[in-house]
CSV table of N, CA and C in Angstrom, one decimal:
chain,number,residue,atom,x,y,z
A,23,UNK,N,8.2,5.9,34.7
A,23,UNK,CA,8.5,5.8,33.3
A,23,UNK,C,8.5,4.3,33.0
A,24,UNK,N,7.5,4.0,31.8
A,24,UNK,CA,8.0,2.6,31.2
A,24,UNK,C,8.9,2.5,30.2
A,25,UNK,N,9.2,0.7,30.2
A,25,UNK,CA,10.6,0.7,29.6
A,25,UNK,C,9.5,0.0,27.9
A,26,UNK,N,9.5,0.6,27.0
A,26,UNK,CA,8.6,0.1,26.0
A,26,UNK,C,9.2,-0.9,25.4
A,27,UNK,N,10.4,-1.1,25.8
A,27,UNK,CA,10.7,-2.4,24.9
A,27,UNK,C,10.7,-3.8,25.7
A,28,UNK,N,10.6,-4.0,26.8
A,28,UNK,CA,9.8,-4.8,27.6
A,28,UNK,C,8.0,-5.0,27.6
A,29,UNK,N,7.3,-3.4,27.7
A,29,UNK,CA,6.2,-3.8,26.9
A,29,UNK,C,5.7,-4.7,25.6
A,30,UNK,N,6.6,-3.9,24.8
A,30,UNK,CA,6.2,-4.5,23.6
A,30,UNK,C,6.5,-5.8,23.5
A,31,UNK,N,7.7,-6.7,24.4
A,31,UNK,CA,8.0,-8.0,24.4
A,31,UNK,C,6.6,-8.5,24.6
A,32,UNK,N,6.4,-8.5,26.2
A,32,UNK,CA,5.2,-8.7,26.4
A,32,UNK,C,4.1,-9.1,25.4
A,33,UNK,N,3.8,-7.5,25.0
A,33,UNK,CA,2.6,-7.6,24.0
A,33,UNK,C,2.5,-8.3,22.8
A,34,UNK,N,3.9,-9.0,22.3
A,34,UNK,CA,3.7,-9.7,21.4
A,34,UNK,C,3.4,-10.6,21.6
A,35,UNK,N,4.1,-11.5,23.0
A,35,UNK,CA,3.8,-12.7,23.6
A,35,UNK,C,2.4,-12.9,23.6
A,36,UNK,N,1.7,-11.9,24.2
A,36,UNK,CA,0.3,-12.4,24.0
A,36,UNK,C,-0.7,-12.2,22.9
A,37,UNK,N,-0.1,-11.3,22.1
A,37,UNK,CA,-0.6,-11.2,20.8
A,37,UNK,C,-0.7,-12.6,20.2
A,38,UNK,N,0.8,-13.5,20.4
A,38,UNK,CA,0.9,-14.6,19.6
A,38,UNK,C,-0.3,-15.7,20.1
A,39,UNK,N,0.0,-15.7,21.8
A,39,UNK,CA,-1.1,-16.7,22.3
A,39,UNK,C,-2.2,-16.6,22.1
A,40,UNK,N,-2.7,-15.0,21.9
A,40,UNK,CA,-4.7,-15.0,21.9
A,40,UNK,C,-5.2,-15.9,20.7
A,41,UNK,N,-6.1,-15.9,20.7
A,41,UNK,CA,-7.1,-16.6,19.2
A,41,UNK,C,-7.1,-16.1,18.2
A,42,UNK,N,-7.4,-14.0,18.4
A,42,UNK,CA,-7.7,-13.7,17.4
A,42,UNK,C,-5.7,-12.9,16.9
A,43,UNK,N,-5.0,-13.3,17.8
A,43,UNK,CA,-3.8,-13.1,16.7
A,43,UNK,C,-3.2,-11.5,17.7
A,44,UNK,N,-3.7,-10.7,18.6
A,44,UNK,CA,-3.3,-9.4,18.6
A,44,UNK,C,-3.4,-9.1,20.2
A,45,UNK,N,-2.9,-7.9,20.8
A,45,UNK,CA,-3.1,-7.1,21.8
A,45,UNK,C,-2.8,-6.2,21.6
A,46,UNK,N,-2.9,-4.8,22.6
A,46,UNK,CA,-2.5,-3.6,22.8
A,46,UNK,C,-2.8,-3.5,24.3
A,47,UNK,N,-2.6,-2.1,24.2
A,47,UNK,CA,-2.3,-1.4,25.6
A,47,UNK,C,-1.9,-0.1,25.5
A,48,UNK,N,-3.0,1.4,26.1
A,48,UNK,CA,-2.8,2.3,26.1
A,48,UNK,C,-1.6,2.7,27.2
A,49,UNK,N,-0.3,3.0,26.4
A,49,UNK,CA,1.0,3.3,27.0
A,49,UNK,C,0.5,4.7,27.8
A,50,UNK,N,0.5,5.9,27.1
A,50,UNK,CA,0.2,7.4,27.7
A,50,UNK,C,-1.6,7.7,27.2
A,51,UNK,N,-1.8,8.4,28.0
A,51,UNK,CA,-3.2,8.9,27.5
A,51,UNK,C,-3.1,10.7,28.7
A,52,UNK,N,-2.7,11.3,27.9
A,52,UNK,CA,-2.2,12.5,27.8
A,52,UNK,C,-2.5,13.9,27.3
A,53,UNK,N,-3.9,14.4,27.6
A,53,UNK,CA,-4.1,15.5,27.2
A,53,UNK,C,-4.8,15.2,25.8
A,54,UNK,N,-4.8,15.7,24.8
A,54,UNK,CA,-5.6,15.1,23.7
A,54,UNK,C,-4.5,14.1,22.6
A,55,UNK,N,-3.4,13.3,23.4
A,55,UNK,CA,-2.5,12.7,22.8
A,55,UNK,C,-2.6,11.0,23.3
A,56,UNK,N,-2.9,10.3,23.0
A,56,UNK,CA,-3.2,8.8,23.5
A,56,UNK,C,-2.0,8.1,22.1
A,57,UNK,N,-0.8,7.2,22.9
A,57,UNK,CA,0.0,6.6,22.6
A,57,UNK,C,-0.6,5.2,22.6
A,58,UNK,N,-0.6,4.2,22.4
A,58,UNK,CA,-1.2,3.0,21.9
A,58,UNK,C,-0.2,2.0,21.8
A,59,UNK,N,0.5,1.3,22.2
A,59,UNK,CA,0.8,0.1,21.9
A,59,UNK,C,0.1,-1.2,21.3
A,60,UNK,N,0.5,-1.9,20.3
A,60,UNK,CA,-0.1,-2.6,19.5
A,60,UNK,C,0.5,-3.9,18.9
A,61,UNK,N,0.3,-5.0,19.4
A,61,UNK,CA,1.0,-6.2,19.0
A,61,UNK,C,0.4,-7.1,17.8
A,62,UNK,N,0.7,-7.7,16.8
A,62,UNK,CA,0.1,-8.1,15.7
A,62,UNK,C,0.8,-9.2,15.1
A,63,UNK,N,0.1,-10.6,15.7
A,63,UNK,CA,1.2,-12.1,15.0
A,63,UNK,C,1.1,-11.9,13.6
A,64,UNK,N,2.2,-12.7,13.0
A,64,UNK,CA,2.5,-12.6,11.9
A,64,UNK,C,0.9,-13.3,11.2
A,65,UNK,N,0.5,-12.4,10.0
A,65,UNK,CA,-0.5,-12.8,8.9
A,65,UNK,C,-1.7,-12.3,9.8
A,66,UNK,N,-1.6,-11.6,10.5
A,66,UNK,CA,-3.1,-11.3,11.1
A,66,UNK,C,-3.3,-9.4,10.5
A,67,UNK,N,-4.4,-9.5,10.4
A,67,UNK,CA,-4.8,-8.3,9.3
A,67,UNK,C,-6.1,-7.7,10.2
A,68,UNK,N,-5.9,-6.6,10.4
A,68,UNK,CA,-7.1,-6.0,11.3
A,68,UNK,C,-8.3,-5.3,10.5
A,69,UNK,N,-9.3,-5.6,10.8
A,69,UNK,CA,-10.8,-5.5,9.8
A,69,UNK,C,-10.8,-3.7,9.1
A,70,UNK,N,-11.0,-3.5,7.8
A,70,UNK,CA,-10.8,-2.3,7.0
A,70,UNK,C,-11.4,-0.9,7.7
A,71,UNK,N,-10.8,0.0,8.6
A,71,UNK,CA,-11.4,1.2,9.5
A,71,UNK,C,-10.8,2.6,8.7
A,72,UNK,N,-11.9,3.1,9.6
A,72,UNK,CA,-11.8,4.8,9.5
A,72,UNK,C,-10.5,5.1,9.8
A,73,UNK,N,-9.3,5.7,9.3
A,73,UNK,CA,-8.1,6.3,9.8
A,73,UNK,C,-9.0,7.3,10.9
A,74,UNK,N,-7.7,7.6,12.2
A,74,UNK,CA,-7.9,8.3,12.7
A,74,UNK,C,-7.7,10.1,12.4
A,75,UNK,N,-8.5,10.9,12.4
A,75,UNK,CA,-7.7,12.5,12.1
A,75,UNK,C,-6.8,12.7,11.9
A,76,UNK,N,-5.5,12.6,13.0
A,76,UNK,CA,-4.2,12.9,13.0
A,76,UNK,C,-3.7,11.4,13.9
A,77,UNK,N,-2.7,11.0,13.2
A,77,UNK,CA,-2.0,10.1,13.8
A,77,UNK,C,0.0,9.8,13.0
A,78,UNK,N,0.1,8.2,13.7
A,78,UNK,CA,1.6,8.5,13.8
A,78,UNK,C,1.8,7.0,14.1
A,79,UNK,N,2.5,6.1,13.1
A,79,UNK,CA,3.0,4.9,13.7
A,79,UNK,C,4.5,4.9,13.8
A,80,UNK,N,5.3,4.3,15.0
A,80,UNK,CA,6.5,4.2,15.1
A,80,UNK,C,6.4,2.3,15.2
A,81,UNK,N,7.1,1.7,14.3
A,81,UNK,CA,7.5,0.1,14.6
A,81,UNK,C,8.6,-0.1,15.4
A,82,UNK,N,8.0,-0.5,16.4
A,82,UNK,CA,9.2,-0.7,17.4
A,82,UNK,C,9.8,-2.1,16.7
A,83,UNK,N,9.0,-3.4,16.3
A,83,UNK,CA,9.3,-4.8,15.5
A,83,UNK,C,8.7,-5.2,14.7
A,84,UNK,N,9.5,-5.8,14.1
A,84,UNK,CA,8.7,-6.3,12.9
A,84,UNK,C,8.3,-5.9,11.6
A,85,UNK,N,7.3,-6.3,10.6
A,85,UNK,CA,7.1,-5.8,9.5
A,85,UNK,C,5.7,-5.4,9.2
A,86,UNK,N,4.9,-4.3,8.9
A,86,UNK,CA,3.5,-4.1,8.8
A,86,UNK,C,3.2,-3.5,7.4
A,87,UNK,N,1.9,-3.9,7.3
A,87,UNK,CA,1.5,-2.9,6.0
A,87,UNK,C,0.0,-2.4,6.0
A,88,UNK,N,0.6,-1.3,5.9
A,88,UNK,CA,-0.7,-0.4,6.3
A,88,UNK,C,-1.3,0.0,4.7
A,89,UNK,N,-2.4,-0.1,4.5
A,89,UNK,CA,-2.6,-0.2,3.2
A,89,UNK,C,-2.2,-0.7,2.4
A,90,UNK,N,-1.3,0.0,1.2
A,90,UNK,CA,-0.1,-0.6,0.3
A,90,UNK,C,1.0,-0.2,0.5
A,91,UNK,N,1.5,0.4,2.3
A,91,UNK,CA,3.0,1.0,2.4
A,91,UNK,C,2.8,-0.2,3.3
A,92,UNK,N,4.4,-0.6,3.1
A,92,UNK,CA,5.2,-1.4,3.9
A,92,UNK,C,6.1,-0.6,4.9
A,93,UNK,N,5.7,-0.7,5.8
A,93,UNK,CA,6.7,-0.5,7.5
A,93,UNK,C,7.5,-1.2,7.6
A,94,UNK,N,8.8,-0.9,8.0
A,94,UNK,CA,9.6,-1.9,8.5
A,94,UNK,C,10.2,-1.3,9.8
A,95,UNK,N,10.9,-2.2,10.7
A,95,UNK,CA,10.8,-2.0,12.0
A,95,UNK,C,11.8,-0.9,11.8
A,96,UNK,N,11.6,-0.2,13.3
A,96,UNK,CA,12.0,1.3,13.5
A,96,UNK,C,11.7,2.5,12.6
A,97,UNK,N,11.2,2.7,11.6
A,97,UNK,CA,10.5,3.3,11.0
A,97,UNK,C,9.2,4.3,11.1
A,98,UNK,N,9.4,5.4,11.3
A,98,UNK,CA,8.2,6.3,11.5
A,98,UNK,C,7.2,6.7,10.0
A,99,UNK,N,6.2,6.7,10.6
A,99,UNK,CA,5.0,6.6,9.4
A,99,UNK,C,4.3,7.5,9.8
A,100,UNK,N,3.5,8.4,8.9
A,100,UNK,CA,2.8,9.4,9.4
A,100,UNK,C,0.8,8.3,8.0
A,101,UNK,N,0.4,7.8,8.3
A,101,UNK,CA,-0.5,7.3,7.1
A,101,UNK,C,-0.9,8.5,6.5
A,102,UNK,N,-2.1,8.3,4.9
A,102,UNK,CA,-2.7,9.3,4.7
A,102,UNK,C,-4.0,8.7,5.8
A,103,UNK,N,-5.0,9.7,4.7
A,103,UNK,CA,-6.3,9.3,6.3
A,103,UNK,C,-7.4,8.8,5.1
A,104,UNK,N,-7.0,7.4,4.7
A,104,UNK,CA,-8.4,6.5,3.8
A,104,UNK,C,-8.4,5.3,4.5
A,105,UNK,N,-9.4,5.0,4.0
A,105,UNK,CA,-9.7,3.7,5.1
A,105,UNK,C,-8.9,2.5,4.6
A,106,UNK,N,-8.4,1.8,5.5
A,106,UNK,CA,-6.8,1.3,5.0
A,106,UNK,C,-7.3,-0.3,6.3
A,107,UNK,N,-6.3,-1.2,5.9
A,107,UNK,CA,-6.3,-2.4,6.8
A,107,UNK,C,-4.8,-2.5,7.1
A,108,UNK,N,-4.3,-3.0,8.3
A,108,UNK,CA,-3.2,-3.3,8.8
A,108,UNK,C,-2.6,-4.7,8.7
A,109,UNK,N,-2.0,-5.2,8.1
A,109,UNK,CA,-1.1,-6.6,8.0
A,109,UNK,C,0.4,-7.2,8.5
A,110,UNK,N,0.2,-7.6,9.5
A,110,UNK,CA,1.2,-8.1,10.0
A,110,UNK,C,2.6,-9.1,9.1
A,111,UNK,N,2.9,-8.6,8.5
A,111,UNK,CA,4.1,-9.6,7.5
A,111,UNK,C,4.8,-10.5,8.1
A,112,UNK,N,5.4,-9.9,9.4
A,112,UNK,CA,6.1,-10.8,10.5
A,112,UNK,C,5.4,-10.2,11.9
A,113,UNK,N,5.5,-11.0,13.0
A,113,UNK,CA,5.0,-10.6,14.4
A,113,UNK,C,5.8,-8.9,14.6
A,114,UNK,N,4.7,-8.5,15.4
A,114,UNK,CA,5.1,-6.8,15.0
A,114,UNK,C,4.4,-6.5,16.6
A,115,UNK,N,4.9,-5.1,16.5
A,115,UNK,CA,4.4,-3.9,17.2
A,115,UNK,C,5.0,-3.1,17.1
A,116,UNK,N,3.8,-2.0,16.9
A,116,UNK,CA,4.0,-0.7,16.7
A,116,UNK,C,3.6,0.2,17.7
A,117,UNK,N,3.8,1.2,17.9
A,117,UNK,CA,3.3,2.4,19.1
A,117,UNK,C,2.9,3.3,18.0
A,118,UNK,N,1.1,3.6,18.2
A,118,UNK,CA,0.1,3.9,17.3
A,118,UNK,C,-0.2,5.8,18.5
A,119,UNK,N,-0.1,6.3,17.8
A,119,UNK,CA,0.1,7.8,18.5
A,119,UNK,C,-0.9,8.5,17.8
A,120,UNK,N,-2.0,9.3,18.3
A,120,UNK,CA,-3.2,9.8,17.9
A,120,UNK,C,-3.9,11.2,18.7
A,121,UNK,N,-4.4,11.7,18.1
A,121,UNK,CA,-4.9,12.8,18.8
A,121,UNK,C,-6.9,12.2,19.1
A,122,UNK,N,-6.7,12.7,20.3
A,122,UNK,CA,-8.3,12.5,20.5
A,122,UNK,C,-9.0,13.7,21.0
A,123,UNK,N,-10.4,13.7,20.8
A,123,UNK,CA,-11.0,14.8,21.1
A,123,UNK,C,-11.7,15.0,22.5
């Protein structure tokens, strides 16, 4: 068992140090369920994508904005599925939960 709130420390730490601002780390990959950890320094904005089918953000820290909804930490979000950009308000991560095929 991992302790995610040690991960996510982690993951921000290096989120903060990289260049481009971010890290992650596939926590579970389980059957057609892959859990995602995802660290994001404050003002870093990830390039405009495809929502995944089915998905699921929980913020473990921080503040994000996914499209035009604002996250705030601990907060579960289910998105719609349009192509949307992620923004870091304050240093964040979130555990990004998805179905894959």
């Amino acid at each position: 068992m991992e302790n995610l709130d040690a991960k996510a420390r982690d993951l921000l730490a290096k989120a903060i140090n990289h260049p481009h601002g971010r890290a992650a780390k596939v926590v579970i990959n389980e059957g057609v369920l892959r859990h995602t950890a995802i660290a994001l320094a404050k003002g870093v904005e990830t390039s405009e994508h495809e929502a995944p089918k089915c998905e699921s953000i929980l913020l473990l820290m921080g503040e994000i904005s996914v499209g035009d909804t604002k996250v705030q930490e601990g907060e579960f979000f289910v998105p719609d599925h349009e192509r949307r950009t992620v923004t870091a308000l304050e240093h964040s991560v979130f555990l990004l939960t998805t179905v894959v095929d």
